Amino acid sequence: MAAWSRDIRELCCLLLPVYFILLVYLFNNVEATSGNDSTFNGQKTEDGNQHLDSSKSHLSRSFTNQEERLSVFSLDYYHVQIPFEITLWILLASLAKIGFHLYHKLATIVPESCLLIVIGLLLGGIIFGAKERSPPVMSTDVFFLYLLPPIVLDAGYFMPSRPFFDNIGTILWYAVVGTLWNVIGIGMSLYGICQVQAFDLSDISLFQILLFGSLISAVDPVAVLAVFEEIHVNEQLHILVFGESLLNDAVTVCLYHLFKSLCQMHTILTLDIFAGIAQFFVVGIGGIIVGIIYGFVAAFTTRFTQNVRIIEPLFVFLYSYLCYLTAEMFRLSGIMALIACSMSMKYYVEENISMKSSTTIKYFMKMWSSVSETLIFIFLGVSTITNTHEWNWAFVCFTLLFCLFWRALGVIVLTQIINRFRKLIITRKDQFIIAYGGLRGAICFSLVFLLPSHVFPRKNLFITSTIVVIFFTVFIQGMTIRPLVNFLDVKKTNKRQPTVSEEIHIRFFDHLLAGVEDICGQWSHYYWRDKAKKFNRNYLSKLLIRDKEPKSGIVALYKKLELKQAIELAESGQLSKVSSSASLLNKKPQKVKNLSPDELKNIKDILAKNLYQIRQRTPSYNRHSLPREASENQVKEILIRRHGSLRESMRKTKRAQQSGAVKNSPFSQPQNARISSQPRKRNVAFTVGEDSNLETDSLQLDNILQSRMGPPPRHQEPCGMERRNEVHLEKGRSQKPISFGYDGGGAGSRNDSRRKPALMPRTRFDNLDIHYNECRRSRQGFVEFSPNNWRAESAHEEDAEVNDSLIRKPM
Amino acid sequence: MSISLEGRSHVLQCVTKLCSGCSAIAQIADLGTEGCKMVTKAHICRLYDRFEELDKSNKGSLSREDFQQIGELAVNPLGDRIINAFFPNEKQSLDFRSFIRILACFRPTVKNKLADPNAPEPINSRNNKLRFAFQLYDLDRDGKISREELIQVKSAMRLQ
């Protein structure tokens, strides 16, 4: 224990000189840029190493005489200055992060963002102290163009889409109306304060105040993310605050530009006001449209990248960044564009690219967003230390007060209204957390720097008050929110993975509700979700997702072996149609067989989702780690189960064959021999994605099984009748819907009735005569347990997608 | 008190389409007091319109075929179960009253704290909702969910 803490101390001590080395470099950079010529000597490093004070005073201006001799060893700093500085800053940020996480106790009390700001303050202080000059301030361009996009991209890419869209109404309500409320409230109250003569603020006009209000009301996604991800509140709350912080960008951008133009205009026409309102819609909707366009283009591009796997991640990043820049170019909301782009792109891209590319993308995104966030907070600290602050007690205090007050009031009022339209109401505790979680951060900071000084004589006052508000929210609110959450006993996330049965029941109720909605004829969001899925399946996926092929050699080999094995089994007569039918009727082997693909699908769901948990779902979003991937064990278990089921079904078929209908066996042999060639061909044409190899295998195997059952009509007649009667009986007796939609009203000689119950709904509407050899339909009908003509549902469209694309493959 | 066929057709003839549901309300007004407190007049009106829309042969009640005509329900994996839930006890026709009763289950849950213990439980209470859900699982109506039934639920959910 003692050794351990000693290690920590040593490491911290190690980091300190590193910091000062870096500082020394920075000093000289600033100096160099400011025109002094000082060359940096190796000796200076040693100076810097020794003592704090001595390094500060002895630094710098040594002037070496440049002789005209050939120098064996020379130093040219300017050559590498800019990349060097940038890298140093980033390195500093990362070292700071290491430092924090080594000292656990600190990390639990103080959120990381605060620590980073403190480090920034220290650095800024040191630089200022030594230089008597303001340290390099993070420029607005750097922030908006380089530092913010990775964070937003990360947020959008990993955004859990289902809770997001479930709550989209509430989120938009808070984002748009809430921000407007805040802006007007804060603006008006501050204007009232400014009118009071005693405070010496009367030279600030109304529009200036409104502009200030608009930039200070914006809840900041960076700060919210940084704080909320450590406190693990329940997913509904998280998504509300987080979604609000992202989507209020449109309002902020719009109001900011509106008021800025209004400030500079001499006469205000009503036309301008209407233009402002119209601009809001343009900004918001335009941003989303730009995002979606870019997202689909990216998805389409990845459809063709199978030969250039290495650069697949590049496309994702390039298109996203381009999207952001395009939106910024048109003065639309860049954040909304980026969110729309990443959300729309994610699903299709994930289907098209390889596993490694997918992992690469996720890791890089996390890495960049982490670095960005760290840099933002450090710069925030550094930029605070300047001597250009203008302090006005009244303005600053009242700004802070009004920010808190109007936020709280806004949340309460808005929640009262929106709760009438929600099924899951937002409780008082949730409201408190939402209000308390309205943190301001770097966006306001950058926006306030963007204010033109000639229009705003009191710009420094604004900067000061912004900084105060940001510090207050990040430090005080950030630090106290965790104990408050614990104190109020807010519902936390459930880290447990949902069990398979939970998934099943949840899906069951989704279907139930969709069905009841259809009965009522009422369209609520289930209906729209179904519609969206249908559209997705029919058009988008065909366009944007590539036909799948097995990618890895091992997968292909495994499939080949399985095929061989299955064909051997079939040809040896063990998988005759009688036995299959017996097994199907029995339902028992199906039970086992059904388990694994279901498991697979569920596991894939869990994989693909990385959702926030709704009531009991997958683990929540985390800035610092990737969503949990399926472990090797799960895959192994699936394989084991599959083999077990295969063995069991073989045993059953053997038993059934021995006991069962002898008359059919003479049929089975020639048929099997005859049509053995065809399924093989079909199965080879089956293309499958790498992710779903196991699923495909099971389906393929089932395909083979079923194909054994699908001889030309005549032979199967007696069997078919027998089976159908059985099914009929069962249905009549117990009303068990074994085959869904199967109402027994089908036409007479439906030879492949066993395989086609799934098609019954269709046949009711249009009488189809389906031969087994017909490509699509037979593909659909071949497995009783995976009909793909059900347009309703899946809350997990990824898997339905996989299934469907597999099944619907024409031969 | 059920809506008789003659009475209903009389209503239909005398009243315009828009208001037809409202007279039906008078007939089933007791639904509000007895059953579900949250089914409002507007709900009943709209559901009556829907009922008539579904009742293609205008016989005043719905049969299974009418439900099966709903396209989306046919492609729903639980379509059959839902339809069965509307036709309990081997009934083959569904009148408007029962229709509303069953749909009243889906109103937001009413808290039972202030309820009179002797009064019948409201339709949209938690227990009744659970009962409804149980019915969907228990296909053979024996009051128990057997292993086979659970297996079927599982396989149903796979089929998407």
PDB file of N, CA, C and O in Angstrom, chain B residues 67-111:
ATOM      1  N   PHE B  67     -61.450  -8.576 -38.349  1.00  0.00           N
ATOM      2  CA  PHE B  67     -60.130  -8.252 -37.812  1.00  0.00           C
ATOM      3  C   PHE B  67     -59.037  -8.718 -38.738  1.00  0.00           C
ATOM      4  O   PHE B  67     -58.018  -8.058 -38.904  1.00  0.00           O
ATOM      5  N   GLN B  68     -59.279  -9.862 -39.332  1.00  0.00           N
ATOM      6  CA  GLN B  68     -58.229 -10.377 -40.181  1.00  0.00           C
ATOM      7  C   GLN B  68     -58.081  -9.583 -41.453  1.00  0.00           C
ATOM      8  O   GLN B  68     -57.083  -9.699 -42.147  1.00  0.00           O
ATOM      9  N   GLN B  69     -59.085  -8.773 -41.732  1.00  0.00           N
ATOM     10  CA  GLN B  69     -58.964  -7.927 -42.904  1.00  0.00           C
ATOM     11  C   GLN B  69     -57.967  -6.804 -42.705  1.00  0.00           C
ATOM     12  O   GLN B  69     -57.524  -6.190 -43.672  1.00  0.00           O
ATOM     13  N   ILE B  70     -57.650  -6.532 -41.462  1.00  0.00           N
ATOM     14  CA  ILE B  70     -56.694  -5.454 -41.222  1.00  0.00           C
ATOM     15  C   ILE B  70     -55.320  -5.943 -41.661  1.00  0.00           C
ATOM     16  O   ILE B  70     -54.778  -6.879 -41.100  1.00  0.00           O
ATOM     17  N   GLY B  71     -54.816  -5.287 -42.648  1.00  0.00           N
ATOM     18  CA  GLY B  71     -53.583  -5.767 -43.260  1.00  0.00           C
ATOM     19  C   GLY B  71     -52.417  -5.853 -42.302  1.00  0.00           C
ATOM     20  O   GLY B  71     -51.699  -6.840 -42.227  1.00  0.00           O
ATOM     21  N   GLU B  72     -52.254  -4.808 -41.533  1.00  0.00           N
ATOM     22  CA  GLU B  72     -51.086  -4.764 -40.676  1.00  0.00           C
ATOM     23  C   GLU B  72     -51.151  -5.832 -39.613  1.00  0.00           C
ATOM     24  O   GLU B  72     -50.126  -6.307 -39.142  1.00  0.00           O
ATOM     25  N   LEU B  73     -52.340  -6.172 -39.232  1.00  0.00           N
ATOM     26  CA  LEU B  73     -52.469  -7.186 -38.198  1.00  0.00           C
ATOM     27  C   LEU B  73     -52.054  -8.541 -38.726  1.00  0.00           C
ATOM     28  O   LEU B  73     -51.538  -9.384 -37.995  1.00  0.00           O
ATOM     29  N   ALA B  74     -52.274  -8.732 -40.018  1.00  0.00           N
ATOM     30  CA  ALA B  74     -51.929 -10.022 -40.583  1.00  0.00           C
ATOM     31  C   ALA B  74     -50.428 -10.236 -40.589  1.00  0.00           C
ATOM     32  O   ALA B  74     -49.951 -11.349 -40.447  1.00  0.00           O
ATOM     33  N   VAL B  75     -49.707  -9.157 -40.762  1.00  0.00           N
ATOM     34  CA  VAL B  75     -48.266  -9.348 -40.804  1.00  0.00           C
ATOM     35  C   VAL B  75     -47.652  -9.221 -39.427  1.00  0.00           C
ATOM     36  O   VAL B  75     -46.455  -9.373 -39.264  1.00  0.00           O
ATOM     37  N   ASN B  76     -48.456  -8.945 -38.452  1.00  0.00           N
ATOM     38  CA  ASN B  76     -47.947  -8.853 -37.101  1.00  0.00           C
ATOM     39  C   ASN B  76     -47.801 -10.265 -36.542  1.00  0.00           C
ATOM     40  O   ASN B  76     -48.743 -11.048 -36.634  1.00  0.00           O
ATOM     41  N   PRO B  77     -46.662 -10.565 -35.974  1.00  0.00           N
ATOM     42  CA  PRO B  77     -46.507 -11.936 -35.465  1.00  0.00           C
ATOM     43  C   PRO B  77     -47.518 -12.303 -34.388  1.00  0.00           C
ATOM     44  O   PRO B  77     -47.795 -13.461 -34.154  1.00  0.00           O
ATOM     45  N   LEU B  78     -48.058 -11.287 -33.750  1.00  0.00           N
ATOM     46  CA  LEU B  78     -49.011 -11.587 -32.699  1.00  0.00           C
ATOM     47  C   LEU B  78     -50.440 -11.369 -33.143  1.00  0.00           C
ATOM     48  O   LEU B  78     -51.345 -11.347 -32.320  1.00  0.00           O
ATOM     49  N   GLY B  79     -50.613 -11.219 -34.438  1.00  0.00           N
ATOM     50  CA  GLY B  79     -51.939 -10.872 -34.925  1.00  0.00           C
ATOM     51  C   GLY B  79     -53.018 -11.798 -34.434  1.00  0.00           C
ATOM     52  O   GLY B  79     -54.057 -11.377 -33.913  1.00  0.00           O
ATOM     53  N   ASP B  80     -52.755 -13.076 -34.561  1.00  0.00           N
ATOM     54  CA  ASP B  80     -53.775 -14.037 -34.153  1.00  0.00           C
ATOM     55  C   ASP B  80     -54.080 -13.953 -32.672  1.00  0.00           C
ATOM     56  O   ASP B  80     -55.242 -14.050 -32.258  1.00  0.00           O
ATOM     57  N   ARG B  81     -53.061 -13.793 -31.922  1.00  0.00           N
ATOM     58  CA  ARG B  81     -53.292 -13.735 -30.476  1.00  0.00           C
ATOM     59  C   ARG B  81     -54.123 -12.531 -30.095  1.00  0.00           C
ATOM     60  O   ARG B  81     -54.995 -12.607 -29.233  1.00  0.00           O
ATOM     61  N   ILE B  82     -53.813 -11.429 -30.733  1.00  0.00           N
ATOM     62  CA  ILE B  82     -54.573 -10.231 -30.401  1.00  0.00           C
ATOM     63  C   ILE B  82     -56.031 -10.437 -30.755  1.00  0.00           C
ATOM     64  O   ILE B  82     -56.935 -10.081 -29.995  1.00  0.00           O
ATOM     65  N   ILE B  83     -56.262 -11.033 -31.917  1.00  0.00           N
ATOM     66  CA  ILE B  83     -57.646 -11.257 -32.327  1.00  0.00           C
ATOM     67  C   ILE B  83     -58.327 -12.193 -31.332  1.00  0.00           C
ATOM     68  O   ILE B  83     -59.480 -11.979 -30.935  1.00  0.00           O
ATOM     69  N   ASN B  84     -57.610 -13.186 -30.900  1.00  0.00           N
ATOM     70  CA  ASN B  84     -58.204 -14.081 -29.919  1.00  0.00           C
ATOM     71  C   ASN B  84     -58.539 -13.364 -28.629  1.00  0.00           C
ATOM     72  O   ASN B  84     -59.498 -13.701 -27.947  1.00  0.00           O
ATOM     73  N   ALA B  85     -57.727 -12.411 -28.321  1.00  0.00           N
ATOM     74  CA  ALA B  85     -58.000 -11.683 -27.089  1.00  0.00           C
ATOM     75  C   ALA B  85     -59.296 -10.905 -27.182  1.00  0.00           C
ATOM     76  O   ALA B  85     -59.956 -10.652 -26.173  1.00  0.00           O
ATOM     77  N   PHE B  86     -59.665 -10.529 -28.378  1.00  0.00           N
ATOM     78  CA  PHE B  86     -60.911  -9.799 -28.533  1.00  0.00           C
ATOM     79  C   PHE B  86     -62.120 -10.714 -28.509  1.00  0.00           C
ATOM     80  O   PHE B  86     -63.250 -10.250 -28.353  1.00  0.00           O
ATOM     81  N   PHE B  87     -61.880 -11.974 -28.733  1.00  0.00           N
ATOM     82  CA  PHE B  87     -63.000 -12.909 -28.770  1.00  0.00           C
ATOM     83  C   PHE B  87     -62.818 -13.935 -27.672  1.00  0.00           C
ATOM     84  O   PHE B  87     -62.469 -15.081 -27.919  1.00  0.00           O
ATOM     85  N   PRO B  88     -63.063 -13.546 -26.476  1.00  0.00           N
ATOM     86  CA  PRO B  88     -62.862 -14.515 -25.401  1.00  0.00           C
ATOM     87  C   PRO B  88     -63.982 -15.533 -25.378  1.00  0.00           C
ATOM     88  O   PRO B  88     -65.053 -15.309 -25.937  1.00  0.00           O
ATOM     89  N   ASN B  89     -63.709 -16.623 -24.759  1.00  0.00           N
ATOM     90  CA  ASN B  89     -64.739 -17.625 -24.528  1.00  0.00           C
ATOM     91  C   ASN B  89     -65.464 -18.055 -25.784  1.00  0.00           C
ATOM     92  O   ASN B  89     -66.675 -18.215 -25.785  1.00  0.00           O
ATOM     93  N   GLU B  90     -64.746 -18.215 -26.822  1.00  0.00           N
ATOM     94  CA  GLU B  90     -65.306 -18.796 -28.040  1.00  0.00           C
ATOM     95  C   GLU B  90     -66.424 -17.965 -28.646  1.00  0.00           C
ATOM     96  O   GLU B  90     -67.174 -18.440 -29.465  1.00  0.00           O
ATOM     97  N   LYS B  91     -66.503 -16.734 -28.229  1.00  0.00           N
ATOM     98  CA  LYS B  91     -67.505 -15.892 -28.897  1.00  0.00           C
ATOM     99  C   LYS B  91     -67.054 -15.626 -30.319  1.00  0.00           C
ATOM    100  O   LYS B  91     -65.866 -15.531 -30.591  1.00  0.00           O
ATOM    101  N   GLN B  92     -68.010 -15.473 -31.181  1.00  0.00           N
ATOM    102  CA  GLN B  92     -67.637 -15.241 -32.552  1.00  0.00           C
ATOM    103  C   GLN B  92     -67.948 -13.850 -33.041  1.00  0.00           C
ATOM    104  O   GLN B  92     -67.568 -13.479 -34.137  1.00  0.00           O
ATOM    105  N   SER B  93     -68.659 -13.105 -32.271  1.00  0.00           N
ATOM    106  CA  SER B  93     -68.936 -11.750 -32.716  1.00  0.00           C
ATOM    107  C   SER B  93     -68.683 -10.799 -31.559  1.00  0.00           C
ATOM    108  O   SER B  93     -68.790 -11.154 -30.401  1.00  0.00           O
ATOM    109  N   LEU B  94     -68.341  -9.614 -31.932  1.00  0.00           N
ATOM    110  CA  LEU B  94     -67.922  -8.637 -30.948  1.00  0.00           C
ATOM    111  C   LEU B  94     -68.778  -7.399 -31.120  1.00  0.00           C
ATOM    112  O   LEU B  94     -68.807  -6.811 -32.182  1.00  0.00           O
ATOM    113  N   ASP B  95     -69.475  -7.047 -30.061  1.00  0.00           N
ATOM    114  CA  ASP B  95     -70.244  -5.817 -30.202  1.00  0.00           C
ATOM    115  C   ASP B  95     -69.411  -4.631 -29.729  1.00  0.00           C
ATOM    116  O   ASP B  95     -68.325  -4.785 -29.197  1.00  0.00           O
ATOM    117  N   PHE B  96     -69.964  -3.474 -29.923  1.00  0.00           N
ATOM    118  CA  PHE B  96     -69.193  -2.266 -29.672  1.00  0.00           C
ATOM    119  C   PHE B  96     -68.799  -2.157 -28.214  1.00  0.00           C
ATOM    120  O   PHE B  96     -67.709  -1.703 -27.870  1.00  0.00           O
ATOM    121  N   ARG B  97     -69.685  -2.580 -27.386  1.00  0.00           N
ATOM    122  CA  ARG B  97     -69.432  -2.467 -25.949  1.00  0.00           C
ATOM    123  C   ARG B  97     -68.193  -3.253 -25.542  1.00  0.00           C
ATOM    124  O   ARG B  97     -67.310  -2.755 -24.858  1.00  0.00           O
ATOM    125  N   SER B  98     -68.167  -4.484 -26.011  1.00  0.00           N
ATOM    126  CA  SER B  98     -67.002  -5.301 -25.655  1.00  0.00           C
ATOM    127  C   SER B  98     -65.739  -4.754 -26.290  1.00  0.00           C
ATOM    128  O   SER B  98     -64.661  -4.807 -25.699  1.00  0.00           O
ATOM    129  N   PHE B  99     -65.914  -4.243 -27.497  1.00  0.00           N
ATOM    130  CA  PHE B  99     -64.781  -3.641 -28.196  1.00  0.00           C
ATOM    131  C   PHE B  99     -64.150  -2.561 -27.328  1.00  0.00           C
ATOM    132  O   PHE B  99     -62.938  -2.525 -27.099  1.00  0.00           O
ATOM    133  N   ILE B 100     -65.017  -1.678 -26.830  1.00  0.00           N
ATOM    134  CA  ILE B 100     -64.517  -0.584 -26.000  1.00  0.00           C
ATOM    135  C   ILE B 100     -63.917  -1.122 -24.716  1.00  0.00           C
ATOM    136  O   ILE B 100     -62.876  -0.648 -24.258  1.00  0.00           O
ATOM    137  N   ARG B 101     -64.561  -2.100 -24.177  1.00  0.00           N
ATOM    138  CA  ARG B 101     -64.053  -2.654 -22.916  1.00  0.00           C
ATOM    139  C   ARG B 101     -62.624  -3.116 -23.045  1.00  0.00           C
ATOM    140  O   ARG B 101     -61.792  -2.869 -22.194  1.00  0.00           O
ATOM    141  N   ILE B 102     -62.409  -3.831 -24.136  1.00  0.00           N
ATOM    142  CA  ILE B 102     -61.071  -4.392 -24.266  1.00  0.00           C
ATOM    143  C   ILE B 102     -60.067  -3.289 -24.539  1.00  0.00           C
ATOM    144  O   ILE B 102     -58.957  -3.279 -24.022  1.00  0.00           O
ATOM    145  N   LEU B 103     -60.463  -2.346 -25.360  1.00  0.00           N
ATOM    146  CA  LEU B 103     -59.522  -1.269 -25.658  1.00  0.00           C
ATOM    147  C   LEU B 103     -59.307  -0.361 -24.468  1.00  0.00           C
ATOM    148  O   LEU B 103     -58.287   0.317 -24.378  1.00  0.00           O
ATOM    149  N   ALA B 104     -60.280  -0.357 -23.568  1.00  0.00           N
ATOM    150  CA  ALA B 104     -60.104   0.496 -22.394  1.00  0.00           C
ATOM    151  C   ALA B 104     -58.951   0.029 -21.528  1.00  0.00           C
ATOM    152  O   ALA B 104     -58.409   0.794 -20.724  1.00  0.00           O
ATOM    153  N   CYS B 105     -58.595  -1.208 -21.715  1.00  0.00           N
ATOM    154  CA  CYS B 105     -57.431  -1.743 -21.004  1.00  0.00           C
ATOM    155  C   CYS B 105     -56.183  -0.922 -21.264  1.00  0.00           C
ATOM    156  O   CYS B 105     -55.268  -0.893 -20.460  1.00  0.00           O
ATOM    157  N   PHE B 106     -56.153  -0.306 -22.424  1.00  0.00           N
ATOM    158  CA  PHE B 106     -54.901   0.316 -22.837  1.00  0.00           C
ATOM    159  C   PHE B 106     -54.783   1.762 -22.425  1.00  0.00           C
ATOM    160  O   PHE B 106     -53.841   2.437 -22.789  1.00  0.00           O
ATOM    161  N   ARG B 107     -55.737   2.242 -21.698  1.00  0.00           N
ATOM    162  CA  ARG B 107     -55.609   3.587 -21.199  1.00  0.00           C
ATOM    163  C   ARG B 107     -54.517   3.606 -20.126  1.00  0.00           C
ATOM    164  O   ARG B 107     -54.165   2.572 -19.578  1.00  0.00           O
ATOM    165  N   PRO B 108     -53.974   4.788 -19.843  1.00  0.00           N
ATOM    166  CA  PRO B 108     -52.933   4.852 -18.813  1.00  0.00           C
ATOM    167  C   PRO B 108     -53.398   4.260 -17.503  1.00  0.00           C
ATOM    168  O   PRO B 108     -54.569   4.378 -17.145  1.00  0.00           O
ATOM    169  N   THR B 109     -52.493   3.659 -16.834  1.00  0.00           N
ATOM    170  CA  THR B 109     -52.849   2.932 -15.616  1.00  0.00           C
ATOM    171  C   THR B 109     -53.430   3.866 -14.581  1.00  0.00           C
ATOM    172  O   THR B 109     -52.905   4.947 -14.334  1.00  0.00           O
ATOM    173  N   VAL B 110     -54.496   3.403 -14.001  1.00  0.00           N
ATOM    174  CA  VAL B 110     -55.105   4.229 -12.967  1.00  0.00           C
ATOM    175  C   VAL B 110     -54.615   3.710 -11.626  1.00  0.00           C
ATOM    176  O   VAL B 110     -54.450   2.513 -11.402  1.00  0.00           O
ATOM    177  N   LYS B 111     -54.319   4.624 -10.760  1.00  0.00           N
ATOM    178  CA  LYS B 111     -53.809   4.204  -9.453  1.00  0.00           C
ATOM    179  C   LYS B 111     -54.985   3.828  -8.572  1.00  0.00           C
ATOM    180  O   LYS B 111     -55.982   4.509  -8.514  1.00  0.00           O
TER     181      LYS B 111
END
